[in-house]
Amino acid sequence: MEVIISTAANSVPRDQDDESIYNKAKQVKAFDDTRAGVKGLVDSGVTKIPTFFVHPPENVQRSSSSNTSYSSSNLQQVPVIDLEGIETCGRRLKVINEIRNASETWGFFQMINHGIPVNVLDEMLASVKRFHEQPQEVKMEWYSRDSKRPVRFFCNGDLLVNKSPANWRDTIAFDFQDGELDPCLYPQICREAVSEYIKHVIKMSKTISELLSEALGLRRDYLSELECMETESLVCHYYPICPEPDLTLGTTKHTDPSFLTILLQDNTGGLQVLHQNQWVDVPPEEGALVVNIGDFMQLISNDKFRSVEHRVLAGGIRPRTSIACFFYPSTANKFKPYGAVQELLSGNPPIYRETHIAEYLAFFRSKGLDGIPNLPHFKRA
């Protein structure tokens, strides 16, 4: 299939925004109608990216500046936490302290020896890559912007509503309702791998929930009883090789609207977290999973745990695959108000007003990935 989308080289100068010259909405619609995604552009042989993928230079910079800089130095390293032996008292206390420190200062940490077999992780990554590298006519059957579909393939969920530049990635998403989804609904090419992986990651999330509860100084089952991590959204991204990686991003800087996110990434690299005004690499670790605090966890912890901005760079050498599992309240609790945990206030007032996940996600989706944090909107007056 030939994908015909005007690029900056043959259409509109990138320093012009005259609507009569460049109609972004029209180009975006033409691109979306191909149902081929970014991979379709690459397969068609484009050497210049469409203008609606071009980000402001200050947002894609990879070198230092006066405000925000980039660091791959060992002096700035996302914590790596070894979960081996956490059922023994002394070891568990050490891990809880490490998780507390990481959640308070970084909002991110990597886990090793978490109990999920490496072959399960490898096959999950491989199966997602196989799906995205199928012929376009096969993938097109799964292409949809209907959020009610439990399994769907798309490019940029906010593509048609977000005024900000698009991200250089394609996605297949699986929306689990309270941990249940019929595997017959999955594409055959990744059915077995998804079924096996989600089983393991849900089990592991129970352990992480307990450790986070204890890291907050609460009883072990506190977060479990809140039912704040009972529904999962498995979002499987594919970042094709980009002909102009210095002009766009794989994922715009953002925080996650979830309670918690568990990420599996391949060995390509590109994920960065904003720490002390520096973009710091989250380097791939063999067999590791990345955990990051979501907005709702920051809300209920009254800023004790931090949901921090992160992004993914576009790559010009090889494609990247990652699988993010976002954890949300159970379906029955989507309108349940969540606020600061009383035990964590210590006489201080709540920073944020109570809200429910349905309201929070509606706000998040209405604005799209625009690089602007969501939590300030919910601060108490």
Coordinates of C-alpha atoms in Angstrom, one line a residue:
M1 CA 0.0 0.0 0.0
E2 CA 1.3 3.4 -0.9
V3 CA 1.0 6.0 1.8
I4 CA 0.9 9.5 0.4
I5 CA 1.3 12.2 3.0
S6 CA 2.9 15.6 2.4
T7 CA 6.1 16.2 4.1
A8 CA 8.0 19.3 5.1
A9 CA 10.3 18.8 2.2
N10 CA 7.7 18.7 -0.5
S11 CA 4.8 20.7 1.0
V12 CA 5.1 23.4 3.5
P13 CA 8.1 25.2 5.0
R14 CA 8.4 24.2 8.7
D15 CA 8.7 27.8 9.9
Q16 CA 5.3 28.7 8.4
D17 CA 1.9 28.2 10.1
D18 CA -0.4 29.8 7.5
E19 CA -3.5 27.7 7.5
S20 CA -4.0 28.4 3.8
I21 CA -0.6 26.7 3.1
Y22 CA -0.7 23.9 5.6
N23 CA -4.0 22.4 6.8
K24 CA -2.9 20.1 9.6
A25 CA -6.3 18.6 10.2
K26 CA -6.6 17.6 6.5
Q27 CA -3.2 15.9 6.5
V28 CA -3.9 14.2 9.8
K29 CA -7.2 12.8 8.5
A30 CA -5.5 11.6 5.3
F31 CA -2.9 9.8 7.3
D32 CA -5.3 8.2 9.7
D33 CA -7.5 7.1 6.8
T34 CA -4.7 4.9 5.6
R35 CA -5.0 2.8 8.8
A36 CA -1.3 2.0 8.2
G37 CA 0.2 3.9 11.1
V38 CA 3.8 5.2 11.2
K39 CA 5.1 1.9 10.1
G40 CA 3.1 2.4 6.9
L41 CA 5.0 5.7 6.3
V42 CA 8.3 4.0 6.8
D43 CA 7.4 1.1 4.5
S44 CA 6.4 3.6 1.8
G45 CA 9.9 4.9 1.8
V46 CA 9.5 8.4 3.3
T47 CA 12.7 10.3 3.9
K48 CA 11.1 13.3 5.5
I49 CA 8.6 13.1 8.2
P50 CA 5.1 14.7 7.8
T51 CA 4.9 18.2 9.4
F52 CA 2.4 17.2 12.0
F53 CA 5.0 14.9 13.6
V54 CA 7.5 17.8 13.9
H55 CA 8.0 19.0 17.5
P56 CA 9.4 22.4 18.6
P57 CA 13.2 22.2 18.8
E58 CA 13.3 22.9 22.5
N59 CA 11.1 19.8 23.2
V60 CA 13.3 17.3 21.3
Q61 CA 16.8 18.6 22.2
R62 CA 19.2 16.0 23.4
S63 CA 21.9 18.2 24.7
S64 CA 22.1 20.5 27.7
S65 CA 20.4 23.9 27.9
S66 CA 20.0 26.6 30.5
N67 CA 16.8 25.0 32.0
T68 CA 16.7 21.3 31.1
S69 CA 19.7 19.1 30.3
Y70 CA 20.3 15.5 29.3
S71 CA 22.4 13.1 31.3
S72 CA 23.5 9.5 30.7
S73 CA 26.0 9.8 33.5
N74 CA 26.3 7.2 36.2
L75 CA 25.9 10.0 38.7
Q76 CA 22.2 10.2 37.7
Q77 CA 20.9 6.6 37.5
V78 CA 17.3 5.4 38.0
P79 CA 17.4 3.0 41.0
V80 CA 17.5 -0.8 40.3
I81 CA 15.9 -2.8 43.0
D82 CA 16.5 -6.5 43.5
L83 CA 13.3 -8.3 44.8
E84 CA 15.0 -11.6 45.5
G85 CA 14.3 -12.8 49.0
I86 CA 11.6 -10.3 49.9
E87 CA 9.8 -12.8 52.1
T88 CA 12.6 -12.7 54.6
C89 CA 12.1 -10.0 57.2
G90 CA 15.5 -8.3 56.9
R91 CA 15.6 -8.3 53.1
R92 CA 12.0 -7.1 52.8
L93 CA 12.7 -4.1 55.0
K94 CA 15.7 -3.2 52.8
V95 CA 13.6 -3.4 49.7
I96 CA 10.8 -1.4 51.2
N97 CA 13.3 1.4 52.1
E98 CA 14.7 1.3 48.5
I99 CA 11.2 1.5 47.0
R100 CA 10.3 4.4 49.4
N101 CA 13.4 6.4 48.4
A102 CA 12.9 5.7 44.7
S103 CA 9.2 6.6 44.8
E104 CA 9.9 9.8 46.7
T105 CA 12.9 11.1 44.7
W106 CA 12.6 9.5 41.3
G107 CA 9.1 8.3 40.8
F108 CA 10.7 5.5 38.8
F109 CA 12.7 2.3 39.6
Q110 CA 13.7 -0.9 37.8
M111 CA 13.0 -4.3 39.3
I112 CA 15.1 -7.4 38.8
N113 CA 14.5 -10.9 40.2
H114 CA 10.8 -10.1 40.2
G115 CA 9.7 -13.7 39.4
I116 CA 8.5 -13.4 35.8
P117 CA 10.6 -15.8 33.7
V118 CA 12.9 -14.1 31.1
N119 CA 11.4 -16.3 28.3
V120 CA 8.0 -14.9 29.1
L121 CA 9.3 -11.3 28.8
D122 CA 11.2 -12.1 25.6
E123 CA 8.3 -13.7 23.9
M124 CA 6.0 -10.9 24.8
L125 CA 8.3 -8.4 23.2
A126 CA 8.8 -10.6 20.2
S127 CA 5.1 -11.2 19.6
V128 CA 4.3 -7.5 19.8
K129 CA 7.1 -6.8 17.3
R130 CA 5.7 -9.5 15.0
F131 CA 2.2 -8.0 15.1
H132 CA 3.5 -4.5 14.2
E133 CA 5.7 -5.9 11.4
Q134 CA 2.9 -7.8 9.7
P135 CA 1.7 -6.7 6.3
Q136 CA -0.4 -3.6 6.5
E137 CA -3.5 -5.3 5.2
V138 CA -3.4 -7.8 8.1
K139 CA -3.0 -5.1 10.8
M140 CA -5.7 -2.8 9.2
E141 CA -8.4 -5.2 10.4
W142 CA -7.5 -4.2 14.0
Y143 CA -7.3 -0.5 13.4
S144 CA -9.9 1.5 15.4
R145 CA -10.4 4.7 17.3
D146 CA -13.3 3.2 19.2
S147 CA -12.2 3.2 22.9
K148 CA -14.9 0.7 23.7
R149 CA -13.2 -2.0 21.7
P150 CA -11.2 -4.2 24.1
V151 CA -8.4 -4.8 21.6
R152 CA -7.5 -2.2 19.0
F153 CA -4.5 -1.0 16.8
F154 CA -4.0 2.7 16.3
C155 CA -1.5 5.5 15.8
N156 CA -1.6 8.2 18.6
G157 CA -4.8 7.8 20.5
D158 CA -5.3 11.5 20.6
L159 CA -4.3 12.1 17.0
L160 CA -7.6 13.6 15.8
V161 CA -8.1 15.8 18.9
N162 CA -4.7 16.9 20.1
K163 CA -3.4 20.2 18.6
S164 CA 0.2 19.2 19.7
P165 CA 2.5 17.4 17.3
A166 CA 2.0 13.6 16.9
N167 CA 4.4 11.0 18.3
W168 CA 6.4 8.6 16.1
R169 CA 4.8 5.3 17.2
D170 CA 2.1 2.8 16.6
T171 CA 0.1 0.9 19.3
I172 CA -1.9 -2.1 19.9
A173 CA -3.9 -1.9 23.2
F174 CA -5.7 -4.5 25.3
D175 CA -8.2 -3.2 27.9
F176 CA -8.7 -5.7 30.7
Q177 CA -11.8 -5.3 32.8
D178 CA -11.0 -6.3 36.4
G179 CA -8.3 -8.7 35.1
E180 CA -10.5 -10.5 32.6
L181 CA -10.5 -10.5 28.8
D182 CA -11.3 -13.4 26.5
P183 CA -8.0 -14.4 24.7
C184 CA -10.1 -15.2 21.6
L185 CA -10.3 -11.4 21.2
Y186 CA -6.5 -11.2 20.8
P187 CA -4.7 -11.3 17.4
Q188 CA -3.6 -14.9 16.8
I189 CA 0.0 -13.7 16.3
C190 CA 0.4 -12.6 19.9
R191 CA -2.5 -14.4 21.7
E192 CA -0.4 -16.9 23.6
A193 CA 2.3 -14.4 24.7
V194 CA -0.3 -11.8 25.9
S195 CA -2.2 -14.4 27.8
E196 CA 0.9 -15.6 29.6
Y197 CA 2.4 -12.2 30.2
I198 CA -0.7 -10.6 31.7
K199 CA -1.2 -13.5 34.1
H200 CA 2.3 -13.0 35.4
V201 CA 2.2 -9.2 35.6
I202 CA -1.1 -9.1 37.4
K203 CA 0.3 -11.5 40.0
M204 CA 3.4 -9.4 40.4
S205 CA 1.3 -6.2 40.8
K206 CA -0.1 -7.7 44.0
T207 CA 3.4 -7.9 45.4
I208 CA 4.2 -4.4 44.3
S209 CA 1.0 -3.1 45.8
E210 CA 2.0 -4.6 49.2
L211 CA 5.5 -3.2 49.0
L212 CA 4.2 0.3 48.1
S213 CA 1.7 0.1 51.0
E214 CA 4.5 -0.7 53.5
A215 CA 6.7 1.9 51.9
L216 CA 4.0 4.5 52.7
G217 CA 4.0 3.3 56.3
L218 CA 0.6 1.6 55.9
R219 CA -0.4 -2.0 56.5
R220 CA 0.5 -4.4 53.8
D221 CA -3.0 -4.8 52.4
Y222 CA -4.0 -1.1 52.4
L223 CA -3.8 -0.4 48.7
S224 CA -5.3 -3.7 47.9
E225 CA -8.3 -2.9 50.0
L226 CA -8.7 0.4 48.2
E227 CA -9.1 -1.6 45.0
C228 CA -7.1 1.0 43.1
M229 CA -5.2 -1.5 40.9
E230 CA -7.8 -4.0 39.8
T231 CA -8.2 -3.0 36.1
E232 CA -5.3 -3.2 33.6
S233 CA -4.7 -1.5 30.3
L234 CA -1.9 -3.2 28.3
V235 CA -0.5 -0.7 25.8
C236 CA 2.0 -2.2 23.4
H237 CA 4.0 0.5 21.5
Y238 CA 6.1 0.1 18.4
Y239 CA 8.5 2.9 17.4
P240 CA 9.6 2.5 13.8
I241 CA 12.9 3.8 12.6
C242 CA 12.6 7.5 12.0
P243 CA 14.3 9.2 9.0
E244 CA 14.5 12.5 11.0
P245 CA 14.7 11.5 14.7
D246 CA 16.0 14.9 15.8
L247 CA 12.7 16.5 14.7
T248 CA 10.2 14.4 16.6
L249 CA 9.6 12.2 19.6
G250 CA 8.6 8.7 20.2
T251 CA 6.5 9.9 23.1
T252 CA 6.0 13.4 24.3
K253 CA 6.9 14.2 27.9
H254 CA 4.0 13.3 30.2
T255 CA 3.0 11.7 33.5
D256 CA 0.8 8.6 33.6
P257 CA -2.8 9.0 34.8
S258 CA -2.8 5.6 36.4
F259 CA -2.1 4.5 40.0
L260 CA 0.9 2.5 38.8
T261 CA 2.6 1.5 35.6
I262 CA 4.8 -1.5 34.9
L263 CA 6.8 -1.3 31.7
L264 CA 8.7 -3.9 29.7
Q265 CA 11.1 -2.5 27.2
D266 CA 13.4 -4.1 24.7
N267 CA 17.2 -3.4 24.6
T268 CA 17.0 -0.4 22.2
G269 CA 16.8 2.4 24.7
G270 CA 15.2 5.8 24.4
L271 CA 13.2 6.1 27.5
Q272 CA 14.1 9.1 29.7
V273 CA 12.9 10.4 33.0
L274 CA 13.0 14.0 34.1
H275 CA 15.0 14.2 37.3
Q276 CA 16.3 17.4 38.9
N277 CA 15.7 19.2 35.5
Q278 CA 17.8 16.7 33.7
W279 CA 16.6 14.1 31.2
V280 CA 18.1 10.8 32.4
D281 CA 18.2 7.6 30.5
V282 CA 16.4 4.5 31.8
P283 CA 18.8 2.0 30.3
P284 CA 17.5 -1.4 29.4
E285 CA 18.4 -4.1 32.0
E286 CA 18.3 -7.7 31.0
G287 CA 15.2 -9.3 32.5
A288 CA 14.2 -6.0 34.3
L289 CA 10.8 -4.3 34.5
V290 CA 10.4 -0.6 35.0
V291 CA 7.9 0.7 37.6
N292 CA 6.7 4.2 37.8
I293 CA 4.3 6.0 40.1
G294 CA 1.1 7.3 38.4
D295 CA -0.8 10.5 39.0
F296 CA -3.4 8.8 41.2
M297 CA -0.7 7.4 43.5
Q298 CA 0.7 10.9 43.9
L299 CA -2.8 12.2 44.7
I300 CA -3.6 9.7 47.4
S301 CA -0.2 9.9 48.9
N302 CA -0.5 13.7 49.1
D303 CA 2.7 14.2 47.1
K304 CA 4.7 11.7 49.2
F305 CA 5.3 9.5 46.1
R306 CA 5.9 11.4 42.9
S307 CA 4.5 10.9 39.4
V308 CA 7.3 12.3 37.2
E309 CA 7.5 13.4 33.6
H310 CA 9.1 11.0 31.2
R311 CA 9.5 10.7 27.4
V312 CA 10.7 8.4 24.6
L313 CA 13.2 9.7 22.0
A314 CA 12.7 8.8 18.3
G315 CA 15.4 6.5 17.0
G316 CA 17.1 6.4 13.6
I317 CA 18.9 3.1 13.8
R318 CA 16.4 0.4 14.8
P319 CA 12.8 0.1 15.9
R320 CA 11.9 0.0 19.6
T321 CA 9.2 -2.1 21.3
S322 CA 7.8 -1.5 24.7
I323 CA 4.8 -2.8 26.7
A324 CA 3.2 -0.6 29.4
C325 CA 0.7 -2.1 31.8
F326 CA -1.4 0.7 33.5
F327 CA -3.2 -0.1 36.7
Y328 CA -6.6 1.5 37.5
P329 CA -9.4 1.1 40.0
S330 CA -11.9 -1.8 39.4
T331 CA -14.8 -1.2 37.0
A332 CA -17.2 -1.0 40.0
N333 CA -15.1 1.8 41.4
K334 CA -14.6 4.0 38.4
F335 CA -16.8 6.6 40.0
K336 CA -15.5 6.1 43.5
P337 CA -13.9 9.3 44.8
Y338 CA -10.3 9.0 45.8
G339 CA -8.5 11.5 47.9
A340 CA -5.5 11.8 50.2
V341 CA -5.0 8.9 52.6
Q342 CA -5.9 10.3 56.0
E343 CA -3.0 8.4 57.7
L344 CA -0.5 10.2 55.5
L345 CA -1.7 13.8 56.2
S346 CA -0.1 14.3 59.6
G347 CA -2.1 17.4 60.2
N348 CA -1.4 18.8 56.8
P349 CA -4.4 19.6 54.5
P350 CA -4.9 17.5 51.3
I351 CA -3.2 19.0 48.3
Y352 CA -5.7 17.7 45.8
R353 CA -9.5 17.5 45.8
E354 CA -11.2 14.2 45.7
T355 CA -11.8 12.8 42.2
H356 CA -12.7 9.5 40.5
I357 CA -10.8 7.8 37.8
A358 CA -13.5 8.4 35.2
E359 CA -13.2 12.2 35.7
Y360 CA -9.5 12.1 35.7
L361 CA -9.2 10.1 32.5
A362 CA -11.8 12.2 30.8
F363 CA -9.7 15.3 31.5
F364 CA -6.5 13.5 30.4
R365 CA -8.0 12.4 27.1
S366 CA -9.6 15.7 26.4
K367 CA -6.2 17.5 26.4
G368 CA -4.1 14.6 25.0
L369 CA -0.4 14.3 25.4
D370 CA 0.3 18.1 25.3
G371 CA 3.3 18.0 27.6
I372 CA 1.4 19.8 30.3
P373 CA 0.9 18.0 33.7
N374 CA -2.6 17.0 34.7
L375 CA -2.4 16.9 38.5
P376 CA -2.3 20.7 39.0
H377 CA -5.8 20.9 37.5
F378 CA -7.1 18.9 40.6
K379 CA -5.3 21.0 43.3
R380 CA -7.6 22.3 46.0
A381 CA -8.3 26.0 45.8

